[in-house]
Coordinates of C-alpha atoms and ligand atoms in Angstrom, one line a residue:
M1 CA 129.9 114.0 -15.1
H2 CA 127.9 115.8 -17.7
I3 CA 124.2 115.0 -17.5
A4 CA 121.2 115.9 -19.5
I5 CA 117.7 115.5 -18.0
V6 CA 114.8 115.6 -20.3
G7 CA 111.6 116.8 -18.7
S8 CA 111.4 119.4 -16.0
G9 CA 108.4 118.0 -14.1
Y10 CA 108.6 116.9 -10.4
V11 CA 111.1 114.1 -11.1
G12 CA 113.3 115.9 -13.6
L13 CA 113.5 119.1 -11.7
V14 CA 114.3 117.5 -8.4
A15 CA 116.8 115.1 -9.9
G16 CA 118.4 117.9 -11.9
A17 CA 118.9 120.1 -8.9
C18 CA 120.1 117.2 -6.8
F19 CA 122.6 115.9 -9.4
A20 CA 124.0 119.5 -9.6
D21 CA 124.4 119.4 -5.8
L22 CA 126.4 116.2 -6.1
G23 CA 128.8 118.2 -8.3
H24 CA 127.7 117.2 -11.8
Q25 CA 127.2 119.5 -14.7
V26 CA 123.5 119.3 -15.5
I27 CA 121.4 120.6 -18.5
L28 CA 117.6 120.3 -17.9
V29 CA 115.8 120.1 -21.2
D30 CA 112.1 121.0 -21.7
N31 CA 110.1 122.0 -24.7
D32 CA 108.0 124.4 -22.7
Q33 CA 109.7 127.8 -23.2
K34 CA 107.5 129.5 -20.6
K35 CA 108.6 127.0 -18.0
L36 CA 112.2 127.4 -18.9
D37 CA 111.9 131.2 -18.7
A38 CA 110.3 131.0 -15.3
L39 CA 113.1 128.6 -14.1
N40 CA 115.7 131.0 -15.5
Q41 CA 114.1 133.9 -13.7
G42 CA 114.4 132.1 -10.4
Q43 CA 110.8 130.9 -10.1
V44 CA 110.2 127.5 -8.5
P45 CA 107.2 125.9 -10.1
I46 CA 106.5 123.3 -7.4
H47 CA 106.2 123.3 -3.6
E48 CA 109.1 121.1 -2.5
K49 CA 111.3 121.5 0.6
F50 CA 114.9 122.5 -0.1
L51 CA 114.3 122.8 -3.8
P52 CA 114.5 126.6 -3.8
E53 CA 117.8 126.5 -2.0
L54 CA 119.3 124.0 -4.4
L55 CA 118.1 126.0 -7.5
D56 CA 119.5 129.2 -6.1
R57 CA 122.8 127.4 -5.4
H58 CA 123.2 126.0 -8.9
R59 CA 121.1 127.9 -11.4
G60 CA 123.1 129.3 -14.2
R61 CA 126.3 127.6 -13.0
T62 CA 126.2 123.8 -12.8
L63 CA 122.5 123.7 -13.6
T64 CA 121.3 125.2 -16.9
F65 CA 117.9 125.1 -18.7
S66 CA 117.5 124.5 -22.4
D67 CA 115.0 123.6 -25.1
D68 CA 117.7 122.2 -27.3
L69 CA 117.7 118.4 -26.8
R70 CA 120.3 117.7 -29.4
S71 CA 123.0 120.0 -28.0
A72 CA 122.2 118.7 -24.5
V73 CA 122.7 115.1 -25.7
E74 CA 125.9 116.0 -27.4
A75 CA 127.3 117.6 -24.3
S76 CA 126.4 114.7 -21.9
E77 CA 127.5 111.2 -21.0
A78 CA 124.2 110.3 -19.4
I79 CA 120.8 111.3 -20.6
F80 CA 118.0 110.8 -18.1
I81 CA 114.5 110.6 -19.6
A82 CA 112.0 112.1 -17.1
V83 CA 109.1 113.0 -19.3
G84 CA 105.5 112.3 -18.4
T85 CA 104.0 108.9 -18.9
P86 CA 100.2 109.7 -18.4
P87 CA 97.7 106.9 -18.3
T88 CA 95.7 106.1 -21.5
E89 CA 92.0 105.4 -21.4
Q90 CA 92.8 101.7 -21.0
G91 CA 95.1 102.3 -18.0
N92 CA 98.4 101.7 -19.9
A93 CA 101.2 104.2 -19.6
D94 CA 101.3 106.5 -22.6
L95 CA 104.9 106.2 -23.8
S96 CA 104.7 108.6 -26.8
Y97 CA 106.8 111.3 -25.1
V98 CA 109.5 108.8 -24.2
E99 CA 109.5 107.6 -27.8
S100 CA 109.8 111.1 -29.3
V101 CA 112.8 111.7 -27.1
A102 CA 114.4 108.4 -28.1
R103 CA 113.9 109.3 -31.8
I104 CA 115.9 112.6 -31.5
I105 CA 118.8 111.2 -29.4
P106 CA 120.5 109.2 -32.3
S107 CA 121.3 112.3 -34.3
A108 CA 123.2 113.7 -31.4
I109 CA 125.3 110.7 -30.5
N110 CA 129.0 111.8 -30.7
G111 CA 130.5 109.2 -28.3
Y112 CA 129.3 106.6 -25.8
K113 CA 126.0 107.6 -24.2
V114 CA 123.9 106.0 -21.4
I115 CA 120.2 106.7 -21.9
V116 CA 118.6 106.3 -18.5
E117 CA 114.8 105.8 -17.9
K118 CA 113.9 107.9 -14.9
S119 CA 110.1 108.2 -15.6
T120 CA 108.1 105.3 -14.3
V121 CA 107.7 103.0 -17.3
P122 CA 106.5 99.5 -17.8
V123 CA 108.9 96.6 -18.2
Y124 CA 110.2 96.3 -21.8
T125 CA 110.4 100.1 -22.3
S126 CA 114.2 99.9 -22.2
E127 CA 114.1 97.4 -25.1
W128 CA 111.8 99.7 -27.1
I129 CA 114.0 102.7 -26.5
R130 CA 117.0 100.7 -27.7
K131 CA 115.1 99.5 -30.8
I132 CA 114.0 103.1 -31.6
I133 CA 117.5 104.4 -31.2
L134 CA 118.9 101.7 -33.5
R135 CA 116.2 102.2 -36.0
N136 CA 117.3 105.8 -36.2
A137 CA 120.8 104.8 -37.3
A138 CA 122.8 104.8 -34.1
A139 CA 125.7 102.3 -33.9
P140 CA 124.8 99.5 -31.4
D141 CA 128.0 100.0 -29.3
S142 CA 127.5 103.8 -29.1
F143 CA 124.9 103.7 -26.4
D144 CA 123.2 101.6 -23.7
V145 CA 119.8 102.0 -22.1
A146 CA 119.6 101.8 -18.3
S147 CA 116.8 102.0 -15.7
N148 CA 117.2 104.1 -12.6
P149 CA 113.9 104.4 -10.9
E150 CA 113.3 107.1 -8.3
F151 CA 111.5 106.5 -5.0
L152 CA 111.0 110.2 -4.2
R153 CA 107.9 111.3 -2.3
E154 CA 106.5 114.7 -3.1
G155 CA 107.1 117.1 -0.3
T156 CA 110.2 115.3 0.8
A157 CA 111.7 114.5 -2.6
V158 CA 115.0 116.3 -2.1
T159 CA 115.7 114.6 1.3
D160 CA 114.6 111.3 -0.3
F161 CA 117.1 111.8 -3.1
F162 CA 120.1 112.3 -0.8
Y163 CA 119.1 109.8 1.9
P164 CA 117.4 107.0 0.0
D165 CA 116.9 103.5 1.5
R166 CA 118.6 102.3 -1.7
I167 CA 119.6 103.4 -5.2
V168 CA 118.5 101.0 -7.9
V169 CA 120.4 100.8 -11.1
G170 CA 119.3 98.5 -13.9
A171 CA 122.0 98.0 -16.4
D172 CA 122.8 95.1 -18.6
N173 CA 126.6 95.5 -18.9
E174 CA 129.5 96.8 -16.8
R175 CA 130.3 99.7 -19.1
C176 CA 126.8 101.1 -18.6
A177 CA 126.7 100.3 -14.9
S178 CA 130.0 102.1 -14.2
V179 CA 128.5 105.4 -15.6
L180 CA 125.6 105.3 -13.1
R181 CA 127.9 104.2 -10.3
A182 CA 130.1 107.3 -11.0
I183 CA 127.0 109.6 -10.9
Y184 CA 126.0 108.3 -7.5
A185 CA 129.5 107.9 -6.1
P186 CA 129.2 111.0 -3.8
L187 CA 126.4 109.3 -2.0
T188 CA 127.6 105.7 -2.1
D189 CA 131.2 106.7 -1.0
G190 CA 129.7 109.0 1.7
S191 CA 131.6 112.1 0.6
Y192 CA 128.4 114.1 0.1
Y193 CA 127.5 113.7 3.7
R194 CA 130.7 115.2 5.0
R195 CA 130.0 118.5 3.2
A196 CA 129.1 121.4 5.4
N197 CA 126.3 122.4 3.1
A198 CA 124.8 119.0 2.6
I199 CA 121.0 118.8 2.9
P200 CA 120.3 117.8 6.5
R201 CA 120.1 114.2 7.4
P202 CA 116.7 113.0 8.5
D203 CA 116.2 110.8 11.6
R204 CA 117.2 107.2 11.1
A205 CA 118.6 107.7 7.6
Q206 CA 121.2 105.1 6.8
I207 CA 124.3 106.5 5.2
P208 CA 125.9 105.7 2.8
P209 CA 123.0 104.1 1.0
P210 CA 123.4 100.8 -0.9
L211 CA 123.4 100.7 -4.6
I212 CA 121.5 97.7 -5.9
L213 CA 122.6 96.6 -9.4
T214 CA 120.0 94.6 -11.4
S215 CA 119.1 93.9 -14.9
T216 CA 117.2 96.7 -16.7
K217 CA 114.0 94.7 -16.7
S218 CA 114.2 94.0 -13.0
A219 CA 114.7 97.7 -12.3
E220 CA 111.7 98.6 -14.3
L221 CA 109.7 96.0 -12.3
I222 CA 111.1 97.2 -9.0
K223 CA 109.5 100.6 -9.5
H224 CA 106.0 99.3 -10.3
A225 CA 106.2 96.6 -7.6
S226 CA 107.3 99.0 -4.9
N227 CA 104.5 101.5 -5.6
A228 CA 102.0 98.6 -5.8
F229 CA 103.2 97.1 -2.6
L230 CA 102.9 100.5 -0.8
A231 CA 99.4 101.1 -2.1
M232 CA 98.5 97.6 -1.0
K233 CA 99.7 98.3 2.5
I234 CA 97.5 101.4 2.6
S235 CA 94.5 99.5 1.3
F236 CA 95.2 96.7 3.7
I237 CA 95.1 98.9 6.7
N238 CA 92.1 100.8 5.4
A239 CA 90.3 97.4 5.2
V240 CA 91.4 96.5 8.7
A241 CA 90.2 100.0 9.8
S242 CA 86.7 99.1 8.5
V243 CA 86.7 95.9 10.5
C244 CA 87.8 97.8 13.6
E245 CA 84.9 100.1 13.1
A246 CA 82.5 97.2 12.8
V247 CA 83.7 95.4 16.0
G248 CA 84.7 98.4 18.1
A249 CA 88.4 97.9 18.0
N250 CA 91.0 100.7 17.6
V251 CA 93.0 100.7 14.4
Q252 CA 95.8 102.7 15.9
Q253 CA 96.4 100.1 18.5
V254 CA 96.2 97.4 15.8
C255 CA 98.8 99.3 13.8
Q256 CA 101.1 99.5 16.7
G257 CA 100.7 95.8 17.3
I258 CA 101.4 94.8 13.8
G259 CA 103.8 97.6 12.7
T260 CA 106.3 96.6 15.5
D261 CA 106.8 93.3 13.8
S262 CA 110.0 94.1 11.8
R263 CA 108.7 91.9 8.9
I264 CA 105.8 94.3 8.5
G265 CA 107.1 97.7 9.7
P266 CA 105.2 100.7 10.9
K267 CA 105.4 102.9 7.8
F268 CA 102.5 103.3 5.3
L269 CA 100.1 101.9 7.8
N270 CA 98.1 105.1 8.3
P271 CA 94.4 104.6 7.5
G272 CA 92.6 107.5 5.9
I273 CA 90.5 108.5 3.0
G274 CA 92.5 106.5 0.5
Y275 CA 95.7 107.1 -1.4
G276 CA 95.9 109.7 -4.3
G277 CA 98.6 111.6 -6.1
S278 CA 100.2 111.3 -9.5
C279 CA 101.9 108.0 -8.8
F280 CA 100.0 105.3 -7.0
P281 CA 96.6 105.4 -8.9
K282 CA 98.4 105.6 -12.3
D283 CA 101.1 103.1 -11.5
L284 CA 98.7 100.5 -10.2
M285 CA 96.7 100.7 -13.4
A286 CA 99.8 100.5 -15.5
F287 CA 101.2 97.6 -13.5
R288 CA 97.9 95.8 -13.8
A289 CA 97.9 96.4 -17.6
V290 CA 101.5 95.2 -18.0
A291 CA 100.8 92.0 -16.0
R292 CA 97.7 91.4 -18.2
E293 CA 99.7 91.9 -21.4
S294 CA 102.3 89.4 -20.2
G295 CA 99.6 86.9 -19.5
Y296 CA 99.2 87.3 -15.7
E297 CA 95.9 88.5 -14.2
F298 CA 97.1 90.5 -11.2
R299 CA 93.7 90.6 -9.4
L300 CA 95.1 91.6 -6.1
L301 CA 95.7 95.0 -7.6
D302 CA 92.0 95.3 -8.6
E303 CA 91.1 94.8 -5.0
V304 CA 93.7 97.3 -3.8
M305 CA 92.1 99.9 -6.1
R306 CA 88.6 98.9 -5.1
I307 CA 89.3 99.3 -1.4
N308 CA 90.8 102.7 -2.1
E309 CA 87.7 103.9 -3.9
D310 CA 85.5 102.5 -1.2
Q311 CA 87.4 104.4 1.5
R312 CA 86.1 107.7 0.2
Q313 CA 82.5 106.4 0.1
R314 CA 82.9 105.2 3.7
F315 CA 84.1 108.7 4.7
L316 CA 81.0 110.2 3.0
R317 CA 78.8 107.9 5.0
K318 CA 80.5 109.1 8.1
V319 CA 79.7 112.7 7.2
R320 CA 76.0 111.7 6.6
N321 CA 76.0 109.8 9.9
A322 CA 77.2 112.8 11.7
L323 CA 75.0 115.4 10.0
W324 CA 72.0 113.4 8.7
T325 CA 71.1 115.5 5.6
L326 CA 73.7 117.3 3.6
R327 CA 71.8 119.9 1.5
G328 CA 72.5 123.4 2.7
K329 CA 74.9 122.3 5.4
R330 CA 78.0 124.5 5.9
L331 CA 81.2 122.5 6.1
G332 CA 84.7 123.6 7.0
V333 CA 87.3 121.6 5.1
L334 CA 91.0 121.3 6.0
G335 CA 93.1 120.1 3.1
L336 CA 92.9 119.8 -0.6
A337 CA 96.4 118.4 -1.5
F338 CA 96.6 114.6 -2.0
K339 CA 98.8 114.5 1.1
G340 CA 100.5 117.0 3.4
G341 CA 103.6 118.9 2.4
T342 CA 102.7 119.4 -1.2
D343 CA 100.6 121.7 -3.4
D344 CA 99.8 118.8 -5.7
I345 CA 96.1 118.0 -6.1
R346 CA 96.3 115.3 -8.8
E347 CA 94.0 112.4 -8.0
S348 CA 93.6 114.0 -4.6
P349 CA 90.9 112.2 -2.5
A350 CA 90.3 115.5 -0.8
I351 CA 89.3 117.2 -4.1
L352 CA 87.1 114.3 -5.1
L353 CA 85.3 114.4 -1.7
V354 CA 84.8 118.2 -1.9
Q355 CA 83.4 117.8 -5.4
T356 CA 80.9 115.2 -4.2
L357 CA 79.9 117.3 -1.2
V358 CA 79.3 120.4 -3.4
Q359 CA 77.1 118.2 -5.7
E360 CA 75.2 117.1 -2.5
G361 CA 74.4 120.8 -1.9
C362 CA 76.9 121.6 0.9
Q363 CA 78.4 125.0 1.3
I364 CA 82.1 124.6 1.6
A365 CA 84.8 126.8 3.2
V366 CA 88.2 125.3 2.7
Y367 CA 91.8 125.9 3.8
D368 CA 94.9 124.3 2.5
P369 CA 98.4 125.9 3.2
A370 CA 99.7 125.3 -0.3
A371 CA 97.1 123.8 -2.7
Q372 CA 94.4 126.5 -2.9
E373 CA 95.6 128.2 -6.0
R374 CA 95.7 124.9 -8.0
A375 CA 92.4 123.8 -6.5
R376 CA 90.6 127.0 -7.8
E377 CA 91.2 125.8 -11.3
V378 CA 89.3 122.6 -10.8
L379 CA 86.7 123.3 -8.1
N380 CA 83.3 124.8 -8.3
A381 CA 83.3 128.6 -8.0
S382 CA 80.9 128.5 -5.1
I383 CA 83.7 127.3 -2.7
E384 CA 85.1 129.8 -0.2
Y385 CA 88.8 129.8 0.4
A386 CA 89.8 130.7 3.9
S387 CA 93.1 132.1 5.1
D388 CA 93.5 129.7 7.9
A389 CA 91.9 126.7 9.6
Y390 CA 89.9 128.8 12.0
E391 CA 88.3 130.9 9.3
A392 CA 87.4 127.7 7.4
A393 CA 85.7 126.4 10.6
R394 CA 83.8 129.6 11.3
G395 CA 80.0 129.0 11.5
A396 CA 80.4 125.5 10.1
D397 CA 78.1 122.6 11.0
A398 CA 81.2 120.4 11.1
L399 CA 84.9 120.4 10.3
L400 CA 86.3 117.8 7.9
I401 CA 90.1 117.0 7.9
L402 CA 91.1 115.6 4.5
T403 CA 94.8 116.2 4.3
E404 CA 97.5 115.2 6.8
W405 CA 99.3 118.6 7.0
D406 CA 101.4 118.9 10.2
E407 CA 99.7 122.2 11.1
F408 CA 96.3 120.5 11.1
A409 CA 97.5 118.2 13.9
S410 CA 98.3 121.0 16.3
L411 CA 95.3 123.4 16.1
D412 CA 94.2 125.4 19.1
L413 CA 91.2 123.3 19.9
D414 CA 89.5 125.8 22.2
R415 CA 89.6 128.4 19.4
L416 CA 88.4 125.9 16.9
H417 CA 85.5 125.0 19.2
Q418 CA 84.5 128.6 19.5
Q419 CA 84.5 129.0 15.7
L420 CA 82.3 126.0 14.8
K421 CA 78.5 126.3 14.9
Y422 CA 78.5 122.7 16.1
P423 CA 81.7 121.2 17.6
I424 CA 81.8 118.2 15.2
V425 CA 85.1 117.1 13.7
I426 CA 85.2 114.4 11.1
D427 CA 88.8 113.5 10.7
G428 CA 89.8 111.5 7.6
R429 CA 93.4 111.4 8.6
N430 CA 93.3 110.4 12.3
L431 CA 95.3 113.5 13.4
Y432 CA 93.7 113.6 16.9
D433 CA 93.2 111.4 19.9
P434 CA 89.5 110.6 20.2
E435 CA 89.5 110.8 24.0
S436 CA 91.1 114.2 24.2
M437 CA 88.8 115.5 21.5
A438 CA 85.8 114.3 23.6
A439 CA 87.3 115.9 26.7
R440 CA 87.7 119.2 24.8
G441 CA 84.0 119.1 24.0
F442 CA 84.0 117.8 20.4
T443 CA 82.0 115.1 18.8
Y444 CA 84.8 113.4 16.9
Y445 CA 84.7 110.9 14.1
S446 CA 87.9 109.3 12.7
V447 CA 88.9 106.2 10.7
G448 CA 89.0 102.8 12.3
R449 CA 88.3 104.1 15.8
A450 CA 85.0 104.5 17.6
A451 CA 83.4 107.9 17.2
V452 CA 83.2 109.8 20.5
M453 CA 81.1 112.7 21.9
P454 CA 81.6 114.9 24.8
E455 CA 80.1 114.1 28.2
A456 CA 76.9 116.0 29.0
L457 CA 77.6 119.1 31.0
P458 CA 79.5 119.4 33.3
L459 CA 82.6 117.9 31.7
Q460 CA 84.4 115.7 34.2
A461 CA 88.1 115.6 33.8
G462 CA 89.3 112.1 33.3
A463 CA 85.8 110.6 32.7
P464 CA 85.8 108.2 29.8
P465 CA 84.2 109.7 26.7
R466 CA 80.8 108.6 25.6
K467 CA 80.6 106.7 22.3
A468 CA 78.7 108.6 19.6
S469 CA 75.9 106.8 17.9
S470 CA 77.8 105.6 14.8
S471 CA 81.4 105.5 13.6
Ligands
UGA501 C1 104.9 107.7 -4.0 C2 106.0 106.8 -3.3 O1 105.9 106.8 -1.9 C3 107.4 107.2 -3.8 O2 108.3 106.2 -3.3 C4 107.5 107.2 -5.3 O3 108.7 107.6 -5.8 C5 106.4 108.1 -5.9 O4 105.1 107.7 -5.4 C6 106.5 108.0 -7.4 O5 106.2 107.0 -7.9 O6 106.9 109.0 -8.0 P1 104.0 110.2 -3.4 O7 103.0 109.9 -4.5 O8 104.7 111.4 -3.5 O9 105.1 109.0 -3.4 O10 103.3 110.1 -2.0 P2 103.2 109.1 -0.8 O11 103.8 109.7 0.4 O12 103.6 107.7 -1.2 O13 101.6 109.1 -0.5 C7 100.7 108.6 -1.5 C8 99.3 108.7 -1.0 O14 99.1 107.7 0.0 C9 98.9 110.0 -0.4 O15 97.5 110.3 -0.8 C10 98.9 109.7 1.1 O16 98.0 110.5 1.9 C11 98.5 108.3 1.2 N1 99.0 107.5 2.4 C12 100.3 107.3 2.5 C13 98.1 107.0 3.2 O17 96.8 107.1 3.1 N2 98.6 106.3 4.3 C14 99.9 106.1 4.5 O18 100.2 105.4 5.5 C15 100.8 106.6 3.6

């Protein structure tokens, strides 16, 4: 199939490279000439596993880059709109980029086209796109508007694309649905997975994935409802973690106990410092706004957002409990990205915490494997950037773990201990087992589990850790 993708951000770029890998002919359209030049020269603007390989495989052959939307539409049967939908001051999604693309499309319609919403948009957007295209003199039967939401997570987006739990296609007639079915056929008929150079299958991935066909409106809602539900799961477990701290229970054990119920499931039950990123915070506000406009006050979402904010404040209280006063304290910080595996710092709780700690007068040395360059643009110039976790910890009054990078979960603890001025670790991502941290001589604070401190000398192997004064 010939496909145009408008917008070369995270979603557009990943989808473009992956569609090309499925065997389609893809034109990625963007109006940022610098970005296009960089892509043409082989640069990869985002940190995303397998994306460099896919771009190398298809760049200049089945994947081309262009700033000419009209020609791309003329050459394509399906046009995916993957432009930004940033939040307005009121929390609605700003759809002006979507509208401007929809206004240009009609002048390039030279046969039946399917216009596909790929960006996260509120329900009714498909109706608006249709109206705008008709208003600009396209014949009603020359196009259809479909919704094909993505469920890609940053950092694992390529794997998520090829091994999804489901593919959702919102289309209001069979002609339109059949175009999207054909695009995803290599996944749904399983042929992609038999290829020698297929992207490796992750554990427990079910192949082939089901394709769920819905109305366009339902598909639009599925995207917002999915993200809202996942964010709700995170806030729920963060609230449970707070209760665990108050009563002396262990949230990890609670998670195991509830997550093994197949109706609940173990995923997205990791407590921490709250969710961030370019999706959950924005999508929750947008979903809240859509519900309100349609006459429903979705107050549950307010509470999900409130708990999320509160989680950062609770973490700051932990830092204060561990260190008493903050002014002049030197803190090692591990992690700036909003989650592990990405260089994205948008709405990152780690960045927000570092900014607050700087305001409180702390001296910060930070290490993040991928996000340091981006963070420099937004963080105070006084921050020191370390070249590894141990350098960040050197001479620090405490070490804070703010992002769940795999490499932060397997540090050489003896080396870390030697680097720190005081062996205090405040872990916002529960990467370590409290008992083993106490046994290795650390005072260790985490989320939803009692804080522990090392036994007074000499350390006795196997002795239960002493509880620290506060969690
Ligand atoms: C999220 C969704 O997971 C994707 O399905 C969706 O396609 C995407 O948004 C989107 O709308 O584009 P993403 O924002 O990349 O993906 O990141 P997640 O892996 O969902 O993590 C979001 C935040 O929640 C991170 O800050 C992460 O640290 C936090 N989180 C996640 C937790 O605190 N606990 C968990 O158990 C899981």
